[in-house]
GROMACS .gro file of C-alpha atoms in nm:
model
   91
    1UNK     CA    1   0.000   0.000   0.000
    2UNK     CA    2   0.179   0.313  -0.129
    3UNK     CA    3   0.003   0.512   0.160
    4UNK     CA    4   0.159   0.276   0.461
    5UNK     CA    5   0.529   0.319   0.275
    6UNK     CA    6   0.483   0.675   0.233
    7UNK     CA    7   0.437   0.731   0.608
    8UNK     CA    8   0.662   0.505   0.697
    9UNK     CA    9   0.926   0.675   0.450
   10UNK     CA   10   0.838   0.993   0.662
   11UNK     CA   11   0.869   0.843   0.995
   12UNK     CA   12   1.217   0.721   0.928
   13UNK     CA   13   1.304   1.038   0.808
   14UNK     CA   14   1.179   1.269   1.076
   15UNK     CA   15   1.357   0.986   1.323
   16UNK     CA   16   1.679   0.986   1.151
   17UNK     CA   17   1.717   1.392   1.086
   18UNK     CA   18   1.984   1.503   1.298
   19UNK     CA   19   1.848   1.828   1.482
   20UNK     CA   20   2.115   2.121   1.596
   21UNK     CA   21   2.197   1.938   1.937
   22UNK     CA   22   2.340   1.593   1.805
   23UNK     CA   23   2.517   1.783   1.528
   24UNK     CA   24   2.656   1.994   1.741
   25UNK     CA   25   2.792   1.672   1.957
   26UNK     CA   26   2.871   1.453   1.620
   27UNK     CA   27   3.114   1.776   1.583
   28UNK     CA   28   3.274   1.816   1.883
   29UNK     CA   29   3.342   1.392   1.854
   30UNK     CA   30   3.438   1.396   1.503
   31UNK     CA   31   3.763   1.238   1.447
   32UNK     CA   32   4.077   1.434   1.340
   33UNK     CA   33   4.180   1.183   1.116
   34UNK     CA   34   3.845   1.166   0.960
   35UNK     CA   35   3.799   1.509   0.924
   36UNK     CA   36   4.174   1.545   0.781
   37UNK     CA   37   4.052   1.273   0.482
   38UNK     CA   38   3.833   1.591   0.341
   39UNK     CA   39   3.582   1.337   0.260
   40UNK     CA   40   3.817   1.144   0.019
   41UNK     CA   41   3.741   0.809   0.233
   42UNK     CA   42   3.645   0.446   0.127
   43UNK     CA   43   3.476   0.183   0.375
   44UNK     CA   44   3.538  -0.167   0.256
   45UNK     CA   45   3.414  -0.585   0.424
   46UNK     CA   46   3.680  -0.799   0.275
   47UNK     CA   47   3.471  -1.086   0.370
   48UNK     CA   48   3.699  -1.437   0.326
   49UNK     CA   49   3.599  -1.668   0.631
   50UNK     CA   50   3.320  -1.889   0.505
   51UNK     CA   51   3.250  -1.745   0.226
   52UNK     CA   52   3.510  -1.942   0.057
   53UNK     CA   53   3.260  -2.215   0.074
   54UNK     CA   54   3.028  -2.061  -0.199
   55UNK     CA   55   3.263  -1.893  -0.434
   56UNK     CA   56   3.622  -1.815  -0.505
   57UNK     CA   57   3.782  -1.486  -0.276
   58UNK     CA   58   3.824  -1.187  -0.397
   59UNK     CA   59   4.210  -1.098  -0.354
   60UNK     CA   60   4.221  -0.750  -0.104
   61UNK     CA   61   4.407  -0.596  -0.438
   62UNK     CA   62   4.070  -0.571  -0.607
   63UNK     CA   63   3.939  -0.443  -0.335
   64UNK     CA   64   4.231  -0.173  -0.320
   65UNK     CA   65   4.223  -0.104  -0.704
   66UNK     CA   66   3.829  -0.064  -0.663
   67UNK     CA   67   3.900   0.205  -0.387
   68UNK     CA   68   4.113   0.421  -0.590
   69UNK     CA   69   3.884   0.414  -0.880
   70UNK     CA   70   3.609   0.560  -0.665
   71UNK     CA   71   3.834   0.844  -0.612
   72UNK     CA   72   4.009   0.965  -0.856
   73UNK     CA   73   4.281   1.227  -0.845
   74UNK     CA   74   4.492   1.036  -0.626
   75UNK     CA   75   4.273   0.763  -0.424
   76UNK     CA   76   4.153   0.811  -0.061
   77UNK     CA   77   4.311   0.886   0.204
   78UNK     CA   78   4.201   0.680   0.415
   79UNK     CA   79   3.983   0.327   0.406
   80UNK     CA   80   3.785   0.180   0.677
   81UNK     CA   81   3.859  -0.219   0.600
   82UNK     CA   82   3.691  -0.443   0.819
   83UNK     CA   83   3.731  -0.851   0.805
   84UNK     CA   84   3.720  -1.186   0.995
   85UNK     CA   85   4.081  -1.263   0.812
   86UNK     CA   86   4.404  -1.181   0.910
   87UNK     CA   87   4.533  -1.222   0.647
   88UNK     CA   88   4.384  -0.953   0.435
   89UNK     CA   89   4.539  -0.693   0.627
   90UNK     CA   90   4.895  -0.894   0.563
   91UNK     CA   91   4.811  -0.784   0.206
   0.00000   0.00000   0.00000
């Protein structure tokens, strides 16, 4: 029922709006590293554990050559990688 999603649509969104207070506080607790990235960052799941059950892994230098093409004009500065192998960050 397109009535139910729209107010639901608007629900999330009034929820999930920020207002002055908790922007003020996401400011004052930003990171300096974060906010020294100017934006140019990449978040990445290298995700090996089980998932080698299903299919073949993806190699973490696809991962890395798919984070510079985001960003062109040098790549970002910095990349959130999160995984269950160690080996990944041995890459």
């Amino acid at each position: 029922d397109r009535t139910y999603f729209w107010w639901r649509a608007v629900a999330a969104a009034f929820m999930l709006r920020p207002n002055p207070d908790t922007l003020l506080l996401l400011e004052r607790n930003r990171d300096p590293l974060l906010r020294d990235s100017q934006g140019r960052c990449v978040a990445a799941y290298v995700r090996h554990g089980d998932k080698a059950v299903e299919m073949r892994l993806v190699p973490f230098s696809v991962y890395g050559s798919a984070a510079l093409a985001l960003l062109p004009g040098g790549g970002p500065r910095l990349l959130f990688l999160g995984t269950e192998d160690h080996r990944v960050l041995q890459e």
